[in-house]
Amino acid sequence: QEDTAKEGDEHHEPPIDVSFHNAVLAELSVDGEWPCPVSKYPYFLLLARSILSTITIPNRPSWTQNIVHESDGKISVRKSRDGNFFESPQATFVAHSQQLFCVSIWCGRAVVAHCRLIQSDEPSMTLWKEAKCIFDKCVSLYCENVEQTSSKEQKILASKVMLEYGLAEHHFDIGKKGKPYFVKALALSDLDVEVTGSEGRRTKYQEKA
């Protein structure tokens, strides 16, 4: 009985610090919409977003701001009454962060996860602009002229980028929900896909509909 009790204690989840939990959810809120309040461990998403976003787009203050102004194309900078309070990172940091392989793909994945956690009827366009910017960067880095290369590894990486981009469009409900990117991913992966099965029969209620 003692062994059973100890085993049960080992799997017992620690109590949730409600104030800390709500503070994390507030940090993850976008466009006035909050994440799902019953989500477990949102701190890990906040940590991932903070690190990956900073490394991928060093000059962007936070995900609560649009990446660029649509009017002049300049990077958004948060402002206070006293003026700008976001300091641009050092050039050395920016140069080294751009050398990290595939960090932009992981950042894009984190943005999609962030979108899926938000409770709203419509996907956040602020997050979509960030996701689009990141995946466009991935396409330019890993997918341009990849059809002419003979490297299997490069084609596999490019197909993964296209698949991730398609999933992003699907979850953000953009355009054809990622179908063009899924087709490109299929072509780059050299996979053969077949649909098997027999055609179903309509019920008498479906035939009348």
PDB file of C-alpha atoms in Angstrom:
ATOM      1  CA  GLN A   1       0.000   0.000   0.000  1.00  0.00           C
ATOM      2  CA  GLU A   2       2.856   2.358   0.802  1.00  0.00           C
ATOM      3  CA  ASP A   3       4.425   1.685  -2.616  1.00  0.00           C
ATOM      4  CA  THR A   4       1.109   2.397  -4.317  1.00  0.00           C
ATOM      5  CA  ALA A   5       0.737   5.672  -2.445  1.00  0.00           C
ATOM      6  CA  LYS A   6       4.248   6.756  -3.385  1.00  0.00           C
ATOM      7  CA  GLU A   7       3.652   5.890  -7.019  1.00  0.00           C
ATOM      8  CA  GLY A   8       0.467   7.942  -6.986  1.00  0.00           C
ATOM      9  CA  ASP A   9       2.297  10.917  -5.487  1.00  0.00           C
ATOM     10  CA  GLU A  10       4.937  10.767  -8.208  1.00  0.00           C
ATOM     11  CA  HIS A  11       2.292  11.208 -10.914  1.00  0.00           C
ATOM     12  CA  HIS A  12       0.375  13.860  -9.021  1.00  0.00           C
ATOM     13  CA  GLU A  13       0.478  17.205 -10.840  1.00  0.00           C
ATOM     14  CA  PRO A  14       1.631  20.194  -8.819  1.00  0.00           C
ATOM     15  CA  PRO A  15      -0.988  22.815  -7.944  1.00  0.00           C
ATOM     16  CA  ILE A  16      -1.426  25.642 -10.430  1.00  0.00           C
ATOM     17  CA  ASP A  17      -0.388  29.132  -9.426  1.00  0.00           C
ATOM     18  CA  VAL A  18      -3.472  30.933 -10.715  1.00  0.00           C
ATOM     19  CA  SER A  19      -1.975  34.430 -10.627  1.00  0.00           C
ATOM     20  CA  PHE A  20       1.132  33.297 -12.520  1.00  0.00           C
ATOM     21  CA  HIS A  21      -0.980  31.289 -14.974  1.00  0.00           C
ATOM     22  CA  ASN A  22      -3.193  34.289 -15.727  1.00  0.00           C
ATOM     23  CA  ALA A  23      -0.168  36.561 -16.091  1.00  0.00           C
ATOM     24  CA  VAL A  24       1.261  34.226 -18.730  1.00  0.00           C
ATOM     25  CA  LEU A  25      -2.064  34.110 -20.574  1.00  0.00           C
ATOM     26  CA  ALA A  26      -2.166  37.910 -20.545  1.00  0.00           C
ATOM     27  CA  GLU A  27       1.281  38.021 -22.145  1.00  0.00           C
ATOM     28  CA  LEU A  28       0.073  35.637 -24.864  1.00  0.00           C
ATOM     29  CA  SER A  29      -3.052  37.650 -25.643  1.00  0.00           C
ATOM     30  CA  VAL A  30      -3.191  39.115 -29.151  1.00  0.00           C
ATOM     31  CA  ASP A  31      -5.590  41.669 -30.657  1.00  0.00           C
ATOM     32  CA  GLY A  32      -7.578  41.701 -27.425  1.00  0.00           C
ATOM     33  CA  GLU A  33      -8.159  37.943 -27.538  1.00  0.00           C
ATOM     34  CA  TRP A  34      -6.922  35.628 -24.785  1.00  0.00           C
ATOM     35  CA  PRO A  35      -5.644  32.063 -25.064  1.00  0.00           C
ATOM     36  CA  CYS A  36      -7.721  29.179 -23.774  1.00  0.00           C
ATOM     37  CA  PRO A  37      -7.689  29.557 -19.958  1.00  0.00           C
ATOM     38  CA  VAL A  38      -7.651  25.803 -19.266  1.00  0.00           C
ATOM     39  CA  SER A  39      -4.535  25.191 -21.376  1.00  0.00           C
ATOM     40  CA  LYS A  40      -1.748  23.393 -19.555  1.00  0.00           C
ATOM     41  CA  TYR A  41       1.652  25.000 -19.157  1.00  0.00           C
ATOM     42  CA  PRO A  42       1.228  28.022 -21.473  1.00  0.00           C
ATOM     43  CA  TYR A  43       4.513  29.263 -19.996  1.00  0.00           C
ATOM     44  CA  PHE A  44       6.390  26.940 -22.361  1.00  0.00           C
ATOM     45  CA  LEU A  45       4.718  28.564 -25.367  1.00  0.00           C
ATOM     46  CA  LEU A  46       5.517  32.027 -23.998  1.00  0.00           C
ATOM     47  CA  LEU A  47       9.133  30.966 -23.519  1.00  0.00           C
ATOM     48  CA  ALA A  48       9.368  29.509 -27.023  1.00  0.00           C
ATOM     49  CA  ARG A  49       7.763  32.565 -28.602  1.00  0.00           C
ATOM     50  CA  SER A  50      10.060  34.932 -26.731  1.00  0.00           C
ATOM     51  CA  ILE A  51      13.241  33.108 -27.710  1.00  0.00           C
ATOM     52  CA  LEU A  52      12.404  32.072 -31.280  1.00  0.00           C
ATOM     53  CA  SER A  53      10.809  35.389 -32.236  1.00  0.00           C
ATOM     54  CA  THR A  54      13.805  37.326 -30.939  1.00  0.00           C
ATOM     55  CA  ILE A  55      16.268  35.155 -32.842  1.00  0.00           C
ATOM     56  CA  THR A  56      14.275  34.993 -36.076  1.00  0.00           C
ATOM     57  CA  ILE A  57      13.258  38.665 -36.280  1.00  0.00           C
ATOM     58  CA  PRO A  58      15.658  40.488 -33.927  1.00  0.00           C
ATOM     59  CA  ASN A  59      14.397  43.973 -34.788  1.00  0.00           C
ATOM     60  CA  ARG A  60      10.785  43.249 -33.953  1.00  0.00           C
ATOM     61  CA  PRO A  61       9.689  44.358 -30.465  1.00  0.00           C
ATOM     62  CA  SER A  62       7.043  41.692 -29.824  1.00  0.00           C
ATOM     63  CA  TRP A  63       4.293  39.663 -31.488  1.00  0.00           C
ATOM     64  CA  THR A  64       1.696  42.154 -30.268  1.00  0.00           C
ATOM     65  CA  GLN A  65       2.845  44.571 -32.970  1.00  0.00           C
ATOM     66  CA  ASN A  66       2.577  44.174 -36.732  1.00  0.00           C
ATOM     67  CA  ILE A  67       5.919  43.395 -38.311  1.00  0.00           C
ATOM     68  CA  VAL A  68       5.812  46.292 -40.748  1.00  0.00           C
ATOM     69  CA  HIS A  69       3.606  49.279 -41.411  1.00  0.00           C
ATOM     70  CA  GLU A  70       1.573  48.632 -44.538  1.00  0.00           C
ATOM     71  CA  SER A  71       1.930  52.273 -45.590  1.00  0.00           C
ATOM     72  CA  ASP A  72       5.710  52.728 -45.585  1.00  0.00           C
ATOM     73  CA  GLY A  73       7.091  49.243 -44.955  1.00  0.00           C
ATOM     74  CA  LYS A  74       8.989  50.327 -41.821  1.00  0.00           C
ATOM     75  CA  ILE A  75       9.393  48.038 -38.832  1.00  0.00           C
ATOM     76  CA  SER A  76       6.960  48.747 -36.021  1.00  0.00           C
ATOM     77  CA  VAL A  77       8.494  49.957 -32.784  1.00  0.00           C
ATOM     78  CA  ARG A  78       6.605  50.194 -29.504  1.00  0.00           C
ATOM     79  CA  LYS A  79       6.320  53.687 -28.112  1.00  0.00           C
ATOM     80  CA  SER A  80       5.634  55.259 -24.754  1.00  0.00           C
ATOM     81  CA  ARG A  81       4.847  58.828 -23.809  1.00  0.00           C
ATOM     82  CA  ASP A  82       8.577  59.483 -23.572  1.00  0.00           C
ATOM     83  CA  GLY A  83       9.226  58.103 -27.057  1.00  0.00           C
ATOM     84  CA  ASN A  84      10.652  54.837 -28.312  1.00  0.00           C
ATOM     85  CA  PHE A  85      11.693  52.407 -25.617  1.00  0.00           C
ATOM     86  CA  PHE A  86      12.664  49.453 -27.787  1.00  0.00           C
ATOM     87  CA  GLU A  87      16.401  49.355 -28.357  1.00  0.00           C
ATOM     88  CA  SER A  88      17.572  47.589 -31.489  1.00  0.00           C
ATOM     89  CA  PRO A  89      19.818  44.594 -30.765  1.00  0.00           C
ATOM     90  CA  GLN A  90      23.526  44.730 -31.427  1.00  0.00           C
ATOM     91  CA  ALA A  91      24.680  43.982 -34.955  1.00  0.00           C
ATOM     92  CA  THR A  92      26.761  41.063 -33.665  1.00  0.00           C
ATOM     93  CA  PHE A  93      23.675  39.417 -32.159  1.00  0.00           C
ATOM     94  CA  VAL A  94      21.699  39.898 -35.367  1.00  0.00           C
ATOM     95  CA  ALA A  95      24.536  38.449 -37.486  1.00  0.00           C
ATOM     96  CA  HIS A  96      24.935  35.373 -35.306  1.00  0.00           C
ATOM     97  CA  SER A  97      21.207  34.753 -34.952  1.00  0.00           C
ATOM     98  CA  GLN A  98      20.827  34.588 -38.729  1.00  0.00           C
ATOM     99  CA  GLN A  99      23.327  31.721 -38.834  1.00  0.00           C
ATOM    100  CA  LEU A 100      21.141  29.400 -36.767  1.00  0.00           C
ATOM    101  CA  PHE A 101      19.871  26.683 -39.096  1.00  0.00           C
ATOM    102  CA  CYS A 102      16.107  26.119 -39.314  1.00  0.00           C
ATOM    103  CA  VAL A 103      15.289  28.434 -36.395  1.00  0.00           C
ATOM    104  CA  SER A 104      12.819  30.275 -38.641  1.00  0.00           C
ATOM    105  CA  ILE A 105      10.891  27.033 -39.242  1.00  0.00           C
ATOM    106  CA  TRP A 106      10.551  26.438 -35.503  1.00  0.00           C
ATOM    107  CA  CYS A 107       9.486  30.045 -35.020  1.00  0.00           C
ATOM    108  CA  GLY A 108       6.763  29.584 -37.630  1.00  0.00           C
ATOM    109  CA  ARG A 109       5.563  26.457 -35.852  1.00  0.00           C
ATOM    110  CA  ALA A 110       5.365  28.384 -32.579  1.00  0.00           C
ATOM    111  CA  VAL A 111       3.279  31.103 -34.246  1.00  0.00           C
ATOM    112  CA  VAL A 112       0.818  28.497 -35.537  1.00  0.00           C
ATOM    113  CA  ALA A 113       0.599  26.934 -32.069  1.00  0.00           C
ATOM    114  CA  HIS A 114      -0.009  30.410 -30.647  1.00  0.00           C
ATOM    115  CA  CYS A 115      -2.831  30.981 -33.123  1.00  0.00           C
ATOM    116  CA  ARG A 116      -4.486  27.681 -32.279  1.00  0.00           C
ATOM    117  CA  LEU A 117      -4.446  28.522 -28.578  1.00  0.00           C
ATOM    118  CA  ILE A 118      -6.235  31.856 -29.001  1.00  0.00           C
ATOM    119  CA  GLN A 119      -9.965  31.837 -28.315  1.00  0.00           C
ATOM    120  CA  SER A 120     -11.622  33.804 -31.096  1.00  0.00           C
ATOM    121  CA  ASP A 121     -14.058  33.263 -33.942  1.00  0.00           C
ATOM    122  CA  GLU A 122     -11.524  34.487 -36.497  1.00  0.00           C
ATOM    123  CA  PRO A 123      -7.757  33.845 -36.622  1.00  0.00           C
ATOM    124  CA  SER A 124      -5.534  36.720 -35.542  1.00  0.00           C
ATOM    125  CA  MET A 125      -4.319  38.739 -38.523  1.00  0.00           C
ATOM    126  CA  THR A 126      -1.452  40.071 -36.417  1.00  0.00           C
ATOM    127  CA  LEU A 127      -0.194  36.518 -35.940  1.00  0.00           C
ATOM    128  CA  TRP A 128      -0.876  35.707 -39.587  1.00  0.00           C
ATOM    129  CA  LYS A 129       1.287  38.602 -40.779  1.00  0.00           C
ATOM    130  CA  GLU A 130       4.076  37.292 -38.574  1.00  0.00           C
ATOM    131  CA  ALA A 131       3.621  33.707 -39.775  1.00  0.00           C
ATOM    132  CA  LYS A 132       3.556  34.786 -43.427  1.00  0.00           C
ATOM    133  CA  CYS A 133       6.699  36.861 -43.000  1.00  0.00           C
ATOM    134  CA  ILE A 134       8.512  33.951 -41.349  1.00  0.00           C
ATOM    135  CA  PHE A 135       7.433  31.285 -43.831  1.00  0.00           C
ATOM    136  CA  ASP A 136       8.216  33.564 -46.777  1.00  0.00           C
ATOM    137  CA  LYS A 137      11.690  33.824 -45.296  1.00  0.00           C
ATOM    138  CA  CYS A 138      11.859  30.024 -45.025  1.00  0.00           C
ATOM    139  CA  VAL A 139      10.844  29.683 -48.673  1.00  0.00           C
ATOM    140  CA  SER A 140      13.561  32.109 -49.777  1.00  0.00           C
ATOM    141  CA  LEU A 141      16.166  30.314 -47.671  1.00  0.00           C
ATOM    142  CA  TYR A 142      15.354  26.676 -48.368  1.00  0.00           C
ATOM    143  CA  CYS A 143      13.072  26.390 -51.403  1.00  0.00           C
ATOM    144  CA  GLU A 144      14.365  28.660 -54.176  1.00  0.00           C
ATOM    145  CA  ASN A 145      15.772  26.771 -57.172  1.00  0.00           C
ATOM    146  CA  VAL A 146      15.573  23.540 -55.181  1.00  0.00           C
ATOM    147  CA  GLU A 147      14.022  21.730 -58.170  1.00  0.00           C
ATOM    148  CA  GLN A 148      17.335  21.997 -60.017  1.00  0.00           C
ATOM    149  CA  THR A 149      19.386  20.537 -57.186  1.00  0.00           C
ATOM    150  CA  SER A 150      20.233  16.858 -56.951  1.00  0.00           C
ATOM    151  CA  SER A 151      20.547  16.930 -53.159  1.00  0.00           C
ATOM    152  CA  LYS A 152      17.874  14.750 -51.600  1.00  0.00           C
ATOM    153  CA  GLU A 153      18.323  16.427 -48.201  1.00  0.00           C
ATOM    154  CA  GLN A 154      17.617  19.889 -49.628  1.00  0.00           C
ATOM    155  CA  LYS A 155      14.474  18.641 -51.353  1.00  0.00           C
ATOM    156  CA  ILE A 156      13.247  16.979 -48.155  1.00  0.00           C
ATOM    157  CA  LEU A 157      13.832  20.197 -46.187  1.00  0.00           C
ATOM    158  CA  ALA A 158      12.054  22.230 -48.861  1.00  0.00           C
ATOM    159  CA  SER A 159       9.093  19.852 -48.812  1.00  0.00           C
ATOM    160  CA  LYS A 160       8.869  20.234 -45.023  1.00  0.00           C
ATOM    161  CA  VAL A 161       8.840  24.016 -45.374  1.00  0.00           C
ATOM    162  CA  MET A 162       6.028  23.828 -47.942  1.00  0.00           C
ATOM    163  CA  LEU A 163       4.087  21.443 -45.716  1.00  0.00           C
ATOM    164  CA  GLU A 164       4.481  23.733 -42.684  1.00  0.00           C
ATOM    165  CA  TYR A 165       3.440  26.754 -44.773  1.00  0.00           C
ATOM    166  CA  GLY A 166       0.372  24.877 -45.948  1.00  0.00           C
ATOM    167  CA  LEU A 167      -0.553  23.929 -42.383  1.00  0.00           C
ATOM    168  CA  ALA A 168      -0.177  27.581 -41.380  1.00  0.00           C
ATOM    169  CA  GLU A 169      -2.570  28.702 -44.127  1.00  0.00           C
ATOM    170  CA  HIS A 170      -4.961  25.917 -43.114  1.00  0.00           C
ATOM    171  CA  HIS A 171      -5.082  26.928 -39.436  1.00  0.00           C
ATOM    172  CA  PHE A 172      -5.290  30.643 -40.261  1.00  0.00           C
ATOM    173  CA  ASP A 173      -8.046  29.917 -42.826  1.00  0.00           C
ATOM    174  CA  ILE A 174      -6.189  31.723 -45.603  1.00  0.00           C
ATOM    175  CA  GLY A 175      -6.901  31.328 -49.331  1.00  0.00           C
ATOM    176  CA  LYS A 176      -7.269  27.700 -50.314  1.00  0.00           C
ATOM    177  CA  LYS A 177      -6.242  26.588 -46.816  1.00  0.00           C
ATOM    178  CA  GLY A 178      -2.769  25.516 -47.844  1.00  0.00           C
ATOM    179  CA  LYS A 179      -3.645  23.251 -50.751  1.00  0.00           C
ATOM    180  CA  PRO A 180      -1.108  24.811 -53.213  1.00  0.00           C
ATOM    181  CA  TYR A 181       1.680  24.338 -50.668  1.00  0.00           C
ATOM    182  CA  PHE A 182       0.622  20.757 -49.976  1.00  0.00           C
ATOM    183  CA  VAL A 183       0.861  20.051 -53.721  1.00  0.00           C
ATOM    184  CA  LYS A 184       4.350  21.586 -53.845  1.00  0.00           C
ATOM    185  CA  ALA A 185       5.424  19.582 -50.799  1.00  0.00           C
ATOM    186  CA  LEU A 186       4.187  16.402 -52.451  1.00  0.00           C
ATOM    187  CA  ALA A 187       6.130  17.145 -55.631  1.00  0.00           C
ATOM    188  CA  LEU A 188       9.366  17.916 -53.768  1.00  0.00           C
ATOM    189  CA  SER A 189       9.122  14.825 -51.575  1.00  0.00           C
ATOM    190  CA  ASP A 190       8.774  12.471 -54.590  1.00  0.00           C
ATOM    191  CA  LEU A 191       5.982  10.617 -52.841  1.00  0.00           C
ATOM    192  CA  ASP A 192       3.217   8.773 -54.662  1.00  0.00           C
ATOM    193  CA  VAL A 193      -0.201   9.233 -53.073  1.00  0.00           C
ATOM    194  CA  GLU A 194      -3.226   7.088 -53.829  1.00  0.00           C
ATOM    195  CA  VAL A 195      -6.761   7.146 -52.489  1.00  0.00           C
ATOM    196  CA  THR A 196      -8.297   3.722 -52.030  1.00  0.00           C
ATOM    197  CA  GLY A 197     -11.718   2.572 -50.938  1.00  0.00           C
ATOM    198  CA  SER A 198     -15.146   1.878 -52.301  1.00  0.00           C
ATOM    199  CA  GLU A 199     -17.779   4.464 -53.090  1.00  0.00           C
ATOM    200  CA  GLY A 200     -20.391   4.774 -50.379  1.00  0.00           C
ATOM    201  CA  ARG A 201     -24.119   4.558 -50.892  1.00  0.00           C
ATOM    202  CA  ARG A 202     -26.499   7.395 -50.125  1.00  0.00           C
ATOM    203  CA  THR A 203     -29.318   6.836 -47.686  1.00  0.00           C
ATOM    204  CA  LYS A 204     -32.860   7.660 -48.745  1.00  0.00           C
ATOM    205  CA  TYR A 205     -32.635  10.898 -46.712  1.00  0.00           C
ATOM    206  CA  GLN A 206     -29.429  11.965 -48.463  1.00  0.00           C
ATOM    207  CA  GLU A 207     -30.924  11.255 -51.887  1.00  0.00           C
ATOM    208  CA  LYS A 208     -33.846  13.589 -51.179  1.00  0.00           C
ATOM    209  CA  ALA A 209     -31.584  16.374 -49.861  1.00  0.00           C
TER     210      ALA A 209
END
